[in-house]
Each structure stands twice: as structure tokens, then as C-alpha cells.
mmCIF file of C-alpha atoms in Angstrom:
data_model
loop_
_atom_site.group_PDB
_atom_site.id
_atom_site.type_symbol
_atom_site.label_atom_id
_atom_site.label_comp_id
_atom_site.label_asym_id
_atom_site.label_seq_id
_atom_site.Cartn_x
_atom_site.Cartn_y
_atom_site.Cartn_z
ATOM 1 C CA UNK A 1 112.616 129.086 74.940
ATOM 2 C CA UNK A 2 112.709 125.496 76.190
ATOM 3 C CA UNK A 3 110.575 123.090 74.183
ATOM 4 C CA UNK A 4 108.900 119.897 75.340
ATOM 5 C CA UNK A 5 108.983 117.906 72.116
ATOM 6 C CA UNK A 6 106.366 115.331 73.115
ATOM 7 C CA UNK A 7 103.955 118.000 74.374
ATOM 8 C CA UNK A 8 104.511 119.977 71.178
ATOM 9 C CA UNK A 9 103.590 116.931 69.070
ATOM 10 C CA UNK A 10 100.469 116.224 71.115
ATOM 11 C CA UNK A 11 99.057 119.639 72.052
ATOM 12 C CA UNK A 12 100.406 121.945 69.333
ATOM 13 C CA UNK A 13 100.390 119.704 66.266
ATOM 14 C CA UNK A 14 98.221 122.315 64.515
ATOM 15 C CA UNK A 15 101.477 124.205 63.880
ATOM 16 C CA UNK A 16 102.788 121.721 61.327
ATOM 17 C CA UNK A 17 99.375 120.500 60.160
ATOM 18 C CA UNK A 18 98.405 123.990 59.003
ATOM 19 C CA UNK A 19 101.836 124.248 57.385
ATOM 20 C CA UNK A 20 101.105 121.351 55.051
ATOM 21 C CA UNK A 21 99.528 123.785 52.587
ATOM 22 C CA UNK A 22 102.943 125.359 52.059
ATOM 23 C CA UNK A 23 104.223 122.098 50.603
ATOM 24 C CA UNK A 24 102.117 122.640 47.474
ATOM 25 C CA UNK A 25 104.216 125.738 46.726
ATOM 26 C CA UNK A 26 107.502 123.834 46.434
ATOM 27 C CA UNK A 27 108.664 124.141 42.802
ATOM 28 C CA UNK A 28 109.052 120.789 41.070
ATOM 29 C CA UNK A 29 112.211 122.061 39.367
ATOM 30 C CA UNK A 30 113.928 122.322 42.766
ATOM 31 C CA UNK A 31 116.100 119.548 44.146
ATOM 32 C CA UNK A 32 117.619 120.675 47.450
ATOM 33 C CA UNK A 33 115.572 122.154 50.318
ATOM 34 C CA UNK A 34 116.561 123.596 53.695
ATOM 35 C CA UNK A 35 113.753 123.489 56.271
ATOM 36 C CA UNK A 36 114.450 126.252 58.803
ATOM 37 C CA UNK A 37 113.020 125.633 62.267
ATOM 38 C CA UNK A 38 111.978 122.085 61.474
ATOM 39 C CA UNK A 39 110.736 121.317 65.000
ATOM 40 C CA UNK A 40 109.931 117.634 65.362
ATOM 41 C CA UNK A 41 110.399 117.103 61.639
ATOM 42 C CA UNK A 42 106.888 116.337 60.400
ATOM 43 C CA UNK A 43 106.963 118.702 57.424
ATOM 44 C CA UNK A 44 110.623 117.936 56.713
ATOM 45 C CA UNK A 45 109.789 114.273 56.293
ATOM 46 C CA UNK A 46 106.851 115.095 54.031
ATOM 47 C CA UNK A 47 109.210 117.158 51.864
ATOM 48 C CA UNK A 48 111.560 114.163 51.645
ATOM 49 C CA UNK A 49 108.662 111.908 50.672
ATOM 50 C CA UNK A 50 107.868 114.280 47.803
ATOM 51 C CA UNK A 51 111.287 113.492 46.358
ATOM 52 C CA UNK A 52 113.351 116.467 47.505
ATOM 53 C CA UNK A 53 116.804 116.245 49.081
ATOM 54 C CA UNK A 54 115.950 118.039 52.329
ATOM 55 C CA UNK A 55 117.810 118.990 55.502
ATOM 56 C CA UNK A 56 115.872 120.118 58.579
ATOM 57 C CA UNK A 57 117.571 122.428 61.083
ATOM 58 C CA UNK A 58 116.405 123.768 64.430
ATOM 59 C CA UNK A 59 118.062 125.689 67.272
ATOM 60 C CA UNK A 60 116.471 123.314 69.801
ATOM 61 C CA UNK A 61 118.517 120.156 70.318
ATOM 62 C CA UNK A 62 115.484 118.578 72.028
ATOM 63 C CA UNK A 63 113.363 119.101 68.921
ATOM 64 C CA UNK A 64 116.074 117.775 66.601
ATOM 65 C CA UNK A 65 116.575 114.666 68.723
ATOM 66 C CA UNK A 66 112.834 113.962 68.589
ATOM 67 C CA UNK A 67 112.788 114.557 64.811
ATOM 68 C CA UNK A 68 115.609 112.048 64.352
ATOM 69 C CA UNK A 69 113.733 109.521 66.494
ATOM 70 C CA UNK A 70 110.461 109.962 64.610
ATOM 71 C CA UNK A 71 111.952 110.128 61.116
ATOM 72 C CA UNK A 72 115.246 108.215 60.943
ATOM 73 C CA UNK A 73 115.311 108.339 57.125
ATOM 74 C CA UNK A 74 115.293 112.143 57.031
ATOM 75 C CA UNK A 75 118.306 114.401 57.600
ATOM 76 C CA UNK A 76 118.323 116.766 60.583
ATOM 77 C CA UNK A 77 120.946 118.954 62.232
ATOM 78 C CA UNK A 78 121.015 121.050 65.378
ATOM 79 C CA UNK A 79 121.685 124.548 63.982
ATOM 80 C CA UNK A 80 120.549 128.124 64.525
ATOM 81 C CA UNK A 81 119.816 129.781 61.177
ATOM 82 C CA UNK A 82 121.298 133.070 62.442
ATOM 83 C CA UNK A 83 124.705 131.516 63.142
ATOM 84 C CA UNK A 84 124.723 128.636 60.661
ATOM 85 C CA UNK A 85 127.881 128.427 58.556
ATOM 86 C CA UNK A 86 127.844 126.048 55.608
ATOM 87 C CA UNK A 87 129.351 125.756 52.154
ATOM 88 C CA UNK A 88 126.142 124.037 51.005
ATOM 89 C CA UNK A 89 123.501 126.027 49.146
ATOM 90 C CA UNK A 90 119.911 125.173 48.345
ATOM 91 C CA UNK A 91 117.244 125.592 45.696
ATOM 92 C CA UNK A 92 114.613 126.364 48.353
ATOM 93 C CA UNK A 93 114.661 127.673 51.898
ATOM 94 C CA UNK A 94 111.388 126.580 53.478
ATOM 95 C CA UNK A 95 110.031 127.612 56.879
ATOM 96 C CA UNK A 96 106.746 127.309 58.738
ATOM 97 C CA UNK A 97 105.788 129.183 61.935
ATOM 98 C CA UNK A 98 109.348 130.228 62.751
ATOM 99 C CA UNK A 99 110.199 133.736 61.538
ATOM 100 C CA UNK A 100 107.983 135.426 64.151
ATOM 101 C CA UNK A 101 110.419 134.154 66.818
ATOM 102 C CA UNK A 102 113.324 136.015 65.171
ATOM 103 C CA UNK A 103 113.625 139.747 65.761
ATOM 104 C CA UNK A 104 116.882 140.190 63.823
ATOM 105 C CA UNK A 105 115.218 139.937 60.424
ATOM 106 C CA UNK A 106 118.078 141.698 58.635
ATOM 107 C CA UNK A 107 120.499 138.974 59.649
ATOM 108 C CA UNK A 108 117.938 136.258 58.949
ATOM 109 C CA UNK A 109 117.262 137.410 55.405
ATOM 110 C CA UNK A 110 120.969 137.907 54.687
ATOM 111 C CA UNK A 111 121.637 134.353 55.857
ATOM 112 C CA UNK A 112 118.855 132.952 53.695
ATOM 113 C CA UNK A 113 119.987 134.923 50.662
ATOM 114 C CA UNK A 114 123.498 133.514 51.059
ATOM 115 C CA UNK A 115 122.166 129.955 51.402
ATOM 116 C CA UNK A 116 120.126 130.073 48.199
ATOM 117 C CA UNK A 117 121.365 129.113 44.766
ATOM 118 C CA UNK A 118 120.858 131.732 42.009
ATOM 119 C CA UNK A 119 117.161 131.716 41.201
ATOM 120 C CA UNK A 120 116.382 129.910 44.454
ATOM 121 C CA UNK A 121 113.159 130.334 46.410
ATOM 122 C CA UNK A 122 112.184 131.424 49.898
ATOM 123 C CA UNK A 123 108.850 129.829 50.824
ATOM 124 C CA UNK A 124 107.634 130.606 54.321
ATOM 125 C CA UNK A 125 104.680 131.363 56.555
ATOM 126 C CA UNK A 126 104.610 132.916 60.007
ATOM 127 C CA UNK A 127 102.634 135.247 62.246
ATOM 128 C CA UNK A 128 101.461 138.449 60.581
ATOM 129 C CA UNK A 129 100.350 141.796 61.999
ATOM 130 C CA UNK A 130 97.808 141.347 64.831
ATOM 131 C CA UNK A 131 98.464 137.616 65.115
ATOM 132 C CA UNK A 132 97.007 136.322 68.425
ATOM 133 C CA UNK A 133 96.370 139.968 69.332
ATOM 134 C CA UNK A 134 93.604 139.228 71.824
ATOM 135 C CA UNK A 135 95.796 136.750 73.712
ATOM 136 C CA UNK A 136 98.876 138.976 73.666
ATOM 137 C CA UNK A 137 96.919 142.018 74.850
ATOM 138 C CA UNK A 138 95.236 140.111 77.674
ATOM 139 C CA UNK A 139 98.542 138.615 78.799
ATOM 140 C CA UNK A 140 100.227 142.026 78.769
ATOM 141 C CA UNK A 141 97.419 143.508 80.877
ATOM 142 C CA UNK A 142 97.746 140.735 83.452
ATOM 143 C CA UNK A 143 101.483 141.344 83.822
ATOM 144 C CA UNK A 144 100.911 145.085 84.131
ATOM 145 C CA UNK A 145 98.434 144.437 86.974
ATOM 146 C CA UNK A 146 101.334 142.702 88.736
ATOM 147 C CA UNK A 147 103.625 145.676 88.112
ATOM 148 C CA UNK A 148 105.650 143.852 85.441
ATOM 149 C CA UNK A 149 106.512 145.558 82.167
ATOM 150 C CA UNK A 150 105.550 143.337 79.242
ATOM 151 C CA UNK A 151 107.323 143.452 75.900
ATOM 152 C CA UNK A 152 105.718 141.359 73.171
ATOM 153 C CA UNK A 153 108.517 138.956 72.168
ATOM 154 C CA UNK A 154 107.162 138.218 68.709
ATOM 155 C CA UNK A 155 107.847 139.735 65.283
ATOM 156 C CA UNK A 156 104.457 140.120 63.597
ATOM 157 C CA UNK A 157 105.007 142.435 60.582
ATOM 158 C CA UNK A 158 102.592 144.180 58.276
ATOM 159 C CA UNK A 159 102.549 142.885 54.707
ATOM 160 C CA UNK A 160 103.765 146.076 53.062
ATOM 161 C CA UNK A 161 106.687 146.598 55.404
ATOM 162 C CA UNK A 162 107.839 142.984 55.132
ATOM 163 C CA UNK A 163 107.661 143.068 51.348
ATOM 164 C CA UNK A 164 109.901 146.139 51.387
ATOM 165 C CA UNK A 165 112.327 144.407 53.745
ATOM 166 C CA UNK A 166 112.569 141.425 51.401
ATOM 167 C CA UNK A 167 113.279 143.708 48.449
ATOM 168 C CA UNK A 168 115.987 145.527 50.408
ATOM 169 C CA UNK A 169 117.700 142.187 50.993
ATOM 170 C CA UNK A 170 117.766 141.246 47.335
ATOM 171 C CA UNK A 171 114.585 139.196 46.977
ATOM 172 C CA UNK A 172 112.051 139.370 44.193
ATOM 173 C CA UNK A 173 108.681 138.993 45.886
ATOM 174 C CA UNK A 174 106.450 136.722 43.807
ATOM 175 C CA UNK A 175 103.602 136.579 46.310
ATOM 176 C CA UNK A 176 102.971 137.890 49.822
ATOM 177 C CA UNK A 177 99.597 137.384 51.482
ATOM 178 C CA UNK A 178 98.193 137.856 54.968
ATOM 179 C CA UNK A 179 95.011 136.171 56.138
ATOM 180 C CA UNK A 180 93.031 135.277 59.243
ATOM 181 C CA UNK A 181 93.359 131.673 60.352
ATOM 182 C CA UNK A 182 91.304 130.973 63.488
ATOM 183 C CA UNK A 183 92.993 128.016 65.160
ATOM 184 C CA UNK A 184 91.411 125.378 67.394
ATOM 185 C CA UNK A 185 93.414 124.658 70.562
ATOM 186 C CA UNK A 186 93.438 121.121 71.928
ATOM 187 C CA UNK A 187 92.382 119.954 75.418
ATOM 188 C CA UNK A 188 89.024 121.701 75.803
ATOM 189 C CA UNK A 189 88.869 124.268 78.602
ATOM 190 C CA UNK A 190 92.575 123.745 79.373
ATOM 191 C CA UNK A 191 93.612 124.540 75.803
ATOM 192 C CA UNK A 192 94.212 128.251 76.316
ATOM 193 C CA UNK A 193 96.259 127.752 79.479
ATOM 194 C CA UNK A 194 98.360 125.061 77.783
ATOM 195 C CA UNK A 195 99.014 127.379 74.841
ATOM 196 C CA UNK A 196 100.081 130.212 77.164
ATOM 197 C CA UNK A 197 102.372 127.901 79.151
ATOM 198 C CA UNK A 198 104.160 126.903 75.949
ATOM 199 C CA UNK A 199 104.419 130.150 74.050
ATOM 200 C CA UNK A 200 104.739 132.616 76.945
ATOM 201 C CA UNK A 201 106.886 130.405 79.141
ATOM 202 C CA UNK A 202 109.735 132.921 79.475
ATOM 203 C CA UNK A 203 107.418 135.592 80.874
ATOM 204 C CA UNK A 204 105.557 133.125 83.088
ATOM 205 C CA UNK A 205 108.893 132.041 84.549
ATOM 206 C CA UNK A 206 109.212 135.534 86.045
ATOM 207 C CA UNK A 207 106.157 134.838 88.235
ATOM 208 C CA UNK A 208 105.698 132.654 91.283
ATOM 209 C CA UNK A 209 103.242 129.742 91.164
ATOM 210 C CA UNK A 210 100.376 131.723 92.680
ATOM 211 C CA UNK A 211 100.849 134.586 90.239
ATOM 212 C CA UNK A 212 100.962 132.164 87.316
ATOM 213 C CA UNK A 213 97.732 130.516 88.420
ATOM 214 C CA UNK A 214 96.045 133.909 88.798
ATOM 215 C CA UNK A 215 97.156 135.070 85.332
ATOM 216 C CA UNK A 216 95.910 131.900 83.659
ATOM 217 C CA UNK A 217 92.581 132.032 85.511
ATOM 218 C CA UNK A 218 92.012 135.707 84.721
ATOM 219 C CA UNK A 219 92.833 135.222 81.050
ATOM 220 C CA UNK A 220 90.416 132.319 80.804
ATOM 221 C CA UNK A 221 87.628 134.562 82.103
ATOM 222 C CA UNK A 222 88.678 137.630 80.119
ATOM 223 C CA UNK A 223 88.899 135.857 76.748
ATOM 224 C CA UNK A 224 85.871 133.590 77.098
ATOM 225 C CA UNK A 225 83.514 135.812 75.104
ATOM 226 C CA UNK A 226 86.041 136.379 72.324
ATOM 227 C CA UNK A 227 87.694 133.017 71.847
ATOM 228 C CA UNK A 228 85.616 130.230 73.461
ATOM 229 C CA UNK A 229 83.516 128.178 71.005
ATOM 230 C CA UNK A 230 81.121 125.770 72.798
ATOM 231 C CA UNK A 231 83.737 123.109 73.650
ATOM 232 C CA UNK A 232 87.097 124.551 72.587
ATOM 233 C CA UNK A 233 89.240 127.658 72.355
ATOM 234 C CA UNK A 234 89.796 129.236 68.948
ATOM 235 C CA UNK A 235 92.941 131.379 68.939
ATOM 236 C CA UNK A 236 92.950 134.513 66.776
ATOM 237 C CA UNK A 237 95.792 133.563 64.468
ATOM 238 C CA UNK A 238 96.707 135.765 61.508
ATOM 239 C CA UNK A 239 99.346 134.532 59.065
ATOM 240 C CA UNK A 240 101.747 136.003 56.544
ATOM 241 C CA UNK A 241 102.713 133.791 53.597
ATOM 242 C CA UNK A 242 105.687 134.590 51.358
ATOM 243 C CA UNK A 243 107.031 133.256 48.080
ATOM 244 C CA UNK A 244 110.156 135.105 46.985
ATOM 245 C CA UNK A 245 113.142 134.475 44.727
ATOM 246 C CA UNK A 246 116.759 135.606 44.530
#
């Protein structure tokens, strides 16, 4: 996945804005925080402003460079959580809208467990079961019409199964909740196409320009009744929120 940091800030800022609610869950007894998948650093900087010693990491060097430019007083590093090696440990591992990009959840949770101090917290939110189901299903159908096998790249777990996975990796689950969160997409009629170009870019790259244009046009027509609201698209987001402890 290649990210355009400026486009992300402008067109997909709902990602970190909706994540601001997670900040209220940070325990005041904590001191050190690791923000996994910090993106352009907006939430990381807010954590710093709340008085925590925070480090933001992201596997995208482009995102980290933009975060450093926007928030020079906040610490950021270019790191992939799955391969990160550090002697530092933290009171909280925090993450917003990231875990659904990671299919190797066993490795992810082992890494997080190792990075937490005894009694430390995992506080995260990401896509839950049936997140953006209408969009994913429509996109898969369009690729199938073109004779292309589509595999949903996201990890959108059910609440019960993810709770069990956390327990198996040594976490005490304090709270786990899934909920619908309809999400307004920016840029009016172009909002859906812009979202697809960002989040399905790897699959779109398999198509020529004409095929891409056809897919985007067909999806706009197909999803109009479900997701169009007078002057904007409203994506069918469903989230999973976790507070757990080691």
C-alpha cells in the first residue's frame, strides 16, 4: 500500500477524527505510550499534549515524514510493528484504524504483549465484522465481472473470536465492543471513488485505465441507493473497540 500523505490528511481525515474518542480511554496512571500505525501523527500529537511520553510508529516512511513535518515536537519513527525490535517497553500500546490491515494477528499480538510493561494496556479500534461490507461486496463483484478473482485484503473479525484470540495471547479483556459507525466521505459525488482509489489501490493497479473507470462508474451506480445521502456518500463502517491488559 502506497500512501499519499497530503491526500490522506485532506480526504480521509475522518480516520483520525473518529479516533479521538479513544483518547479518553488512556489511563491517567500511564506514562509511556506507543502509537502503532500513527499515520500523519494527529492522534500521536494529541496524546503528547495530554502529558504522555509517546512515540508514533508507522510502516510508511511517507506518513512518518509528514508526521514529523506537521508535529516537530512529537516523536516518530519509521517502523513496522510486526518486525520492530526494541528494548523499550510501554504502559500503553494505542492504535486506531490499523489492525484490520494486518492479517498475521498472532504475530501482532505477541509483539504487543512483549512491548507492554506488566499491567500495561492495549487500547485500539479497527474494522469489525461486516465493516464496509456493501463496498467490499460491490468491488468484488466488479472484479469478478472482469474475470479477476478478488480476495478481501482486510481482517474484520467478529467480537467473540477476537476476544478469544486476545485471551490466547495472554491478555485480560476489560472491554470489547462492536458498533455501527456510518461515515461521511468527503468530496460529494466523487467521495466514493476517492475512497476506493485509496483503500483498494492494490487491486485497482491490476486493471488498465478503462477498466478502472468502468469499475468506479458501476460502483457509483450500484451503491447509490444504499450509501448516497442527498449530497454525500455515507460508508457502512462497523468498528471493533478493545481495552485489554497484560
